[in-house]
PDB file of C-alpha atoms in Angstrom:
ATOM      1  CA  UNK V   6       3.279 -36.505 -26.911  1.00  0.00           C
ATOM      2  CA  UNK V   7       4.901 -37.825 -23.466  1.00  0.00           C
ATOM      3  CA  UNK V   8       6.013 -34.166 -22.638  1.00  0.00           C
ATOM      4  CA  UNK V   9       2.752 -32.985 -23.289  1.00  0.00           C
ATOM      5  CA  UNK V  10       1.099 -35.729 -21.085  1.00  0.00           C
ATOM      6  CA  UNK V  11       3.967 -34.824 -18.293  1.00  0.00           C
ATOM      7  CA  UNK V  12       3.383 -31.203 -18.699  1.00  0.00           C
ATOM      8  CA  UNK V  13      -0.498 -31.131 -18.418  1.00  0.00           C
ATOM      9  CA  UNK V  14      -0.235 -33.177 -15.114  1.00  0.00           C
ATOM     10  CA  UNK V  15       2.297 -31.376 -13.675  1.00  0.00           C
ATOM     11  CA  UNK V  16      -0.220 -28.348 -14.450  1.00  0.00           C
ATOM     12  CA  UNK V  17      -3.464 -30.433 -12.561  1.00  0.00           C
ATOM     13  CA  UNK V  18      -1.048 -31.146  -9.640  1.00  0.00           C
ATOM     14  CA  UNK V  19       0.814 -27.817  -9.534  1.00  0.00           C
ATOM     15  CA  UNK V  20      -2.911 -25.374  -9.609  1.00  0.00           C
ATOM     16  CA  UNK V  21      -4.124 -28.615  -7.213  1.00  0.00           C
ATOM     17  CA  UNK V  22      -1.791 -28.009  -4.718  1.00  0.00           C
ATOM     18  CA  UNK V  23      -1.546 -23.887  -5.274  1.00  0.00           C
ATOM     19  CA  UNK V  24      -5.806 -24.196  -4.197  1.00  0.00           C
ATOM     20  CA  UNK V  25      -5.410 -26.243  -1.063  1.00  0.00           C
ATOM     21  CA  UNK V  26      -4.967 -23.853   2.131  1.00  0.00           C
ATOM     22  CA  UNK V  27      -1.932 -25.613   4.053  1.00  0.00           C
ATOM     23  CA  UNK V  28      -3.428 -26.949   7.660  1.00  0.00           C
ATOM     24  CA  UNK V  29      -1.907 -24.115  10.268  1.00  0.00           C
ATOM     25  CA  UNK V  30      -0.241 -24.763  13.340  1.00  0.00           C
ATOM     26  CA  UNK V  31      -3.757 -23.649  15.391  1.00  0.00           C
ATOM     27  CA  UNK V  32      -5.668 -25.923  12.872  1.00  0.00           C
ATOM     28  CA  UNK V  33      -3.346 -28.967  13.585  1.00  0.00           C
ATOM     29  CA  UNK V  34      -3.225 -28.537  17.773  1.00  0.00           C
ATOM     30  CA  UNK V  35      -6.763 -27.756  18.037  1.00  0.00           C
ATOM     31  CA  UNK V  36      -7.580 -31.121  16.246  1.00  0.00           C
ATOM     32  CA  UNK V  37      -4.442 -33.275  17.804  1.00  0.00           C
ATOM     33  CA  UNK V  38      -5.547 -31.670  21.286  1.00  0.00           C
ATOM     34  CA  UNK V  39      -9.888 -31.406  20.978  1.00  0.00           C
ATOM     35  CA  UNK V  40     -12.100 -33.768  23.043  1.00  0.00           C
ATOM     36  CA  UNK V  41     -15.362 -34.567  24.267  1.00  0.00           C
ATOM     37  CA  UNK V  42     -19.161 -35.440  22.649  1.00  0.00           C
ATOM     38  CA  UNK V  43     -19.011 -31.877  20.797  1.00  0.00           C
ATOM     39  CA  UNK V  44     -15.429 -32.323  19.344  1.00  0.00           C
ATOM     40  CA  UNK V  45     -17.000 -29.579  16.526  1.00  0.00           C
ATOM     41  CA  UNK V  46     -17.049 -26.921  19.534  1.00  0.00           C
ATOM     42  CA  UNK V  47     -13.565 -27.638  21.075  1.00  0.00           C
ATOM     43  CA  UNK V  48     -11.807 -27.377  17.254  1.00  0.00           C
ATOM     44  CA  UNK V  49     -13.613 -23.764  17.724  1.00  0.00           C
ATOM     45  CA  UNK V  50     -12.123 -22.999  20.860  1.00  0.00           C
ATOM     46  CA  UNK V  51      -8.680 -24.850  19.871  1.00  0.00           C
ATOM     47  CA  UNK V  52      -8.106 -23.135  16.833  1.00  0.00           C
ATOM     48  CA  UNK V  53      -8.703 -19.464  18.490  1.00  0.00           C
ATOM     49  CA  UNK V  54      -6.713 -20.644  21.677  1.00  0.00           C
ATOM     50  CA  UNK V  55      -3.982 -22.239  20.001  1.00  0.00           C
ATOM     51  CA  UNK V  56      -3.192 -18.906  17.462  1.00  0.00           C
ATOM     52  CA  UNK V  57      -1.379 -17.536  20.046  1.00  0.00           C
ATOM     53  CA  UNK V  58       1.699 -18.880  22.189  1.00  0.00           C
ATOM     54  CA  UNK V  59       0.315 -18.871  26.116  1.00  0.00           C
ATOM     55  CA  UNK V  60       3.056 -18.712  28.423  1.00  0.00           C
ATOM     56  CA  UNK V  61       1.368 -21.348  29.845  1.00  0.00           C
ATOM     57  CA  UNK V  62       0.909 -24.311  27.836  1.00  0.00           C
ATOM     58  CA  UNK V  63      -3.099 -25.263  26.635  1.00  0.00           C
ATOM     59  CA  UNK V  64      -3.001 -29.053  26.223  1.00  0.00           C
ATOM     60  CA  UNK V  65      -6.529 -29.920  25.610  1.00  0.00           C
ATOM     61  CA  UNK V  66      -9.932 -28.547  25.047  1.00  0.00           C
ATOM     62  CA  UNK V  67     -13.115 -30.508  25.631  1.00  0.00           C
ATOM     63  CA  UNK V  68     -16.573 -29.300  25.413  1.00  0.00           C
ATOM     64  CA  UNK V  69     -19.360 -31.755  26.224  1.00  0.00           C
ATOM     65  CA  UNK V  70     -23.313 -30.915  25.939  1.00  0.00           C
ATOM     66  CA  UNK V  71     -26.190 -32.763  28.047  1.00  0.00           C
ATOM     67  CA  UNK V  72     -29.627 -31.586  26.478  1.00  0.00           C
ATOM     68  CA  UNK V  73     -28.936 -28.110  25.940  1.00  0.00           C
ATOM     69  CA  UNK V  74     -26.167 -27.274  28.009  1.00  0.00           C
ATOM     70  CA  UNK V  75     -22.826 -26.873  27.038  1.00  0.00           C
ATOM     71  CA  UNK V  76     -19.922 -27.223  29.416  1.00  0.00           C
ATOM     72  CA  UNK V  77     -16.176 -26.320  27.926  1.00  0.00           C
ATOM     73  CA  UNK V  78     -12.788 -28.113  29.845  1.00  0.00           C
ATOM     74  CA  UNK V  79      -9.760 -26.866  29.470  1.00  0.00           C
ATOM     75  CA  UNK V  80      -6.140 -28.382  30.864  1.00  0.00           C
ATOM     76  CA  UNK V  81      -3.160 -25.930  31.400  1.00  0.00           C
ATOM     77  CA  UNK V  82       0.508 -27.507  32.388  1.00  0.00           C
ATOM     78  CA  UNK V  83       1.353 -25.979  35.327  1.00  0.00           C
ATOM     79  CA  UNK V  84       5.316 -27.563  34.859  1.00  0.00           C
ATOM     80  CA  UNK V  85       5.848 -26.227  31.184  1.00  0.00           C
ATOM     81  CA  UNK V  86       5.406 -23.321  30.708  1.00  0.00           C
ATOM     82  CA  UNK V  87       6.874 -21.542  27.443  1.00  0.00           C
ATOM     83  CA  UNK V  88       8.436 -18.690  29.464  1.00  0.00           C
ATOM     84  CA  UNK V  89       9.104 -17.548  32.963  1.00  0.00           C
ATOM     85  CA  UNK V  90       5.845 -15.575  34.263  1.00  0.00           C
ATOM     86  CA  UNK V  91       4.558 -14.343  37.734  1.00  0.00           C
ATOM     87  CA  UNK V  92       1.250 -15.162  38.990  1.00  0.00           C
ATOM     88  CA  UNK V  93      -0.499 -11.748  37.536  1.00  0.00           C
ATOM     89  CA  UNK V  94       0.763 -13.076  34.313  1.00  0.00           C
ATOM     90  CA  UNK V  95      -0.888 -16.674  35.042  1.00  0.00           C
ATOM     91  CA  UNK V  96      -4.102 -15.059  36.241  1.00  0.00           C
ATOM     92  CA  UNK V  97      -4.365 -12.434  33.185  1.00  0.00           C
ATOM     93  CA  UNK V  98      -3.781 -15.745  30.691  1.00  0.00           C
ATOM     94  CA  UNK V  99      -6.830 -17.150  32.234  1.00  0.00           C
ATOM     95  CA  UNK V 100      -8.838 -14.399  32.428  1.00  0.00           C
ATOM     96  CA  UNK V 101      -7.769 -14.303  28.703  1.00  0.00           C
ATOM     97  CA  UNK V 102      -8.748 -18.099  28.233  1.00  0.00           C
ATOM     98  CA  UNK V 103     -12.260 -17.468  29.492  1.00  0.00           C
ATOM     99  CA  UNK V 104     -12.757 -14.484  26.900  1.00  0.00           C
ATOM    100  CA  UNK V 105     -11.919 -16.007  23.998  1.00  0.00           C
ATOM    101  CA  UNK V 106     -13.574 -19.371  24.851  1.00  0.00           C
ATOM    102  CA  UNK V 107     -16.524 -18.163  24.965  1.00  0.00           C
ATOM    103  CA  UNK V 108     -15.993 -15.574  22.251  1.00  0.00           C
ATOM    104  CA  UNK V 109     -15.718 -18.728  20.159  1.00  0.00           C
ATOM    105  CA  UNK V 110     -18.649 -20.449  21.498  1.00  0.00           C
ATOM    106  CA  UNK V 111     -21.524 -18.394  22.404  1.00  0.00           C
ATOM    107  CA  UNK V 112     -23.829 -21.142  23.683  1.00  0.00           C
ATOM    108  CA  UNK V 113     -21.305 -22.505  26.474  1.00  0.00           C
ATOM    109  CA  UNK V 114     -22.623 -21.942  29.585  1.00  0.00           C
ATOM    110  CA  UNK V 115     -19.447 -22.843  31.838  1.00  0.00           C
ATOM    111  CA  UNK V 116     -15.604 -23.401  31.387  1.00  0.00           C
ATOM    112  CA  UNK V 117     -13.920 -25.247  34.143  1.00  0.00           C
ATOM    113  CA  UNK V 118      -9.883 -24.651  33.460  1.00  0.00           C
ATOM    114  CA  UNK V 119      -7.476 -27.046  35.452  1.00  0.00           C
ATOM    115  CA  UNK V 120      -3.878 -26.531  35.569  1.00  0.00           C
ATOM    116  CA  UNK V 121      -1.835 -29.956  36.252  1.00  0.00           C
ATOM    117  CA  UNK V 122       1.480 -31.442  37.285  1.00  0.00           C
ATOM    118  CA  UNK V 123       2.675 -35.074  36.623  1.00  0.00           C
ATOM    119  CA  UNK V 124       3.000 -37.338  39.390  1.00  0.00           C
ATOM    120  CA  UNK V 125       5.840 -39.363  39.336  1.00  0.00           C
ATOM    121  CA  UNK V 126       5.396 -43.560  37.946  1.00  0.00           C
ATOM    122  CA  UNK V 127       7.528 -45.811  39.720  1.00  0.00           C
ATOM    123  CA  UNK V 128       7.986 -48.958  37.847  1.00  0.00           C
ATOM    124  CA  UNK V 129       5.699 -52.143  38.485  1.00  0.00           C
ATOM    125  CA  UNK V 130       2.564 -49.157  38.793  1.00  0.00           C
ATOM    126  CA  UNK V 131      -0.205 -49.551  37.096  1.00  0.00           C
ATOM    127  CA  UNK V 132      -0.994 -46.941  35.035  1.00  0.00           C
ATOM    128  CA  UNK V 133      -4.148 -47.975  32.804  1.00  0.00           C
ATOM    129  CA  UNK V 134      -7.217 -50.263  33.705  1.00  0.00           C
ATOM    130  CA  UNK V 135      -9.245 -50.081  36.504  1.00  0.00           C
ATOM    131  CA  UNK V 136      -6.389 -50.404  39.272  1.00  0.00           C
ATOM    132  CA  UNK V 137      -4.355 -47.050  37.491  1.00  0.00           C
ATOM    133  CA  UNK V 138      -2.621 -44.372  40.061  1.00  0.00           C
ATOM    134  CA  UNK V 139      -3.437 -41.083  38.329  1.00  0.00           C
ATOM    135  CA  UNK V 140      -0.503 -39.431  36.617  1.00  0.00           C
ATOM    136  CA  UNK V 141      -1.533 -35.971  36.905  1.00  0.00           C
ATOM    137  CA  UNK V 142      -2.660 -33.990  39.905  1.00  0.00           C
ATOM    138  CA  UNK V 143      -4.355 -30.667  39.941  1.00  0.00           C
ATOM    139  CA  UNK V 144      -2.833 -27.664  41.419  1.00  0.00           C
ATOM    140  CA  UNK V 145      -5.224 -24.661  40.241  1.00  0.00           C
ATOM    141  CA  UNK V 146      -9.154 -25.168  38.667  1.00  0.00           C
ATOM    142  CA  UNK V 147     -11.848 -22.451  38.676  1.00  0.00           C
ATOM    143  CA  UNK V 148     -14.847 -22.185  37.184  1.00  0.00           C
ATOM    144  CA  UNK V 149     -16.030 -19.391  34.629  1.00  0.00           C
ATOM    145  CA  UNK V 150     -19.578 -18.881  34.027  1.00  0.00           C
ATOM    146  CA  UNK V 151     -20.715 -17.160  30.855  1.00  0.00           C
ATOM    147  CA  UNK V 152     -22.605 -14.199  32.702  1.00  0.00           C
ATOM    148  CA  UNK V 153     -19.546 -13.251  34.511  1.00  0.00           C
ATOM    149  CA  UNK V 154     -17.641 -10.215  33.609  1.00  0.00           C
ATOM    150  CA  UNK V 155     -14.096 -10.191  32.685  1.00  0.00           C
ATOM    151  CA  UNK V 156     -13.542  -7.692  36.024  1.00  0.00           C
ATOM    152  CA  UNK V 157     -15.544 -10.195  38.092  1.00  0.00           C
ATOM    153  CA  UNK V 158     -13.209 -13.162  36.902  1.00  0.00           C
ATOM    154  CA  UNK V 159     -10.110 -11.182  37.941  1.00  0.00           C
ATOM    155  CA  UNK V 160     -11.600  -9.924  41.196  1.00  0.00           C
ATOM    156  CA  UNK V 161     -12.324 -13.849  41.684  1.00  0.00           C
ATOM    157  CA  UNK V 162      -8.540 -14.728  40.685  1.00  0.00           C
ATOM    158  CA  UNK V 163      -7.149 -12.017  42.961  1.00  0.00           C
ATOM    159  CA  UNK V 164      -8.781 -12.681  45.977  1.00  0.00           C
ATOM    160  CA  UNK V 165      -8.751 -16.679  45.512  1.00  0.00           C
ATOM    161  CA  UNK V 166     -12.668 -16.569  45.834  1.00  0.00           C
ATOM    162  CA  UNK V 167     -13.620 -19.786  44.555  1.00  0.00           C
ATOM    163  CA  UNK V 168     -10.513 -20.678  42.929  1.00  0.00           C
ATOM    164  CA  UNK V 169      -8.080 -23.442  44.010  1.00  0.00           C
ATOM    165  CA  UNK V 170      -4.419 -22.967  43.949  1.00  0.00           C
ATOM    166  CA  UNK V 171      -2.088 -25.332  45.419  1.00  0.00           C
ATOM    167  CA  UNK V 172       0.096 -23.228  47.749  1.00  0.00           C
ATOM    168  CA  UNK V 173       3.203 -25.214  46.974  1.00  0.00           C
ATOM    169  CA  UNK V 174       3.023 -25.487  43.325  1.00  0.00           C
ATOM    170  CA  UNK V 175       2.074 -21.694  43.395  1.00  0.00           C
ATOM    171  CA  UNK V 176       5.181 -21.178  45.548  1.00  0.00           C
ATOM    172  CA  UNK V 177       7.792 -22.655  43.162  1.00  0.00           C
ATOM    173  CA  UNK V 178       6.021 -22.007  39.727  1.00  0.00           C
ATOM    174  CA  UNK V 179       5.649 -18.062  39.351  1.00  0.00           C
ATOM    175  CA  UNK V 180       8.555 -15.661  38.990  1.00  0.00           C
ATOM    176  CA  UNK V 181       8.195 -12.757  41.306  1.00  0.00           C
ATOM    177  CA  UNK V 182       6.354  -9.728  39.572  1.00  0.00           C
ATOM    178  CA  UNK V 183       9.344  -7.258  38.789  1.00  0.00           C
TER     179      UNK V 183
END
């Protein structure tokens, strides 16, 4: 009677487990890495974004909406990147960014993408409360809005219309297109 007990559990836990769809790595980022008051709309974006390795790293995807609008953030590492790549290959990504973001969510209006660098912490700073030095500073942010085409966005990236890219960083960060 035992073995039988054992046996019909084992069956309950074996066709319970064999149901459950495993979380995916794009499920588990999008969640560990989704922000703002419409976290619903950012695990959207995350778990489209975070399907695919970008060369440069996505670490976080907020979308926030006031009345009706909807306004998407997203923050790209501009120090680790998961392979060597020239600026064309930084600009297509974001281009790329903008697409699927709002392929994912059709009622955002905007997406502002930031790329940042650490800034170094000494010790004895303060780096929470109201008296914290920032530890991250922003070498490239533009703004996307949804009515722009994906040729107007690259024109934009090209030419540095609107866009801000920290000449340094930009210096030091991109391998030179082959």
């Amino acid at each position: 009677m035992r073995s039988l007990v054992l046996a019909a559990c084992a069956a309950v836990f074996c066709v319970g487990t064999a149901s459950a769809m495993p979380a995916t790595v794009a499920n588990l980022d999008a969640h560990a890495r989704a922000g703002g008051n419409r976290k619903d709309l950012a695990l959207a974006i995350g778990e489209r974004v975070f399907a695919e390795e970008w060369p440069a790293q996505v670490f976080q995807v907020l979308v926030n909406q006031v009345g009706t609008h909807v306004v998407v953030g997203m923050r790209v590492s501009g120090t680790h990147f998961h392979e060597p790549i020239s600026r064309a290959q930084f600009d297509a990504e974001i281009e790329q960014l903008a697409s699927d973001t709002f392929a994912a969510v059709p009622q955002a209006e905007e997406l502002d993408i930031w790329t940042t660098v650490p800034i170094p912490v000494y010790k004895g700073e303060i780096v929470s409360g109201d008296l914290a030095k920032p530890a991250w500073r922003n070498v490239f942010t533009i703004s996307v809005m949804r009515h722009e085409s994906t040729a107007a966005v690259a024109a934009r990236l090209h030419a540095g219309t609107n866009v801000f890219i920290d000449p340094t960083w930009a210096r030091t960060a991109f391998v030179k297109a082959p």
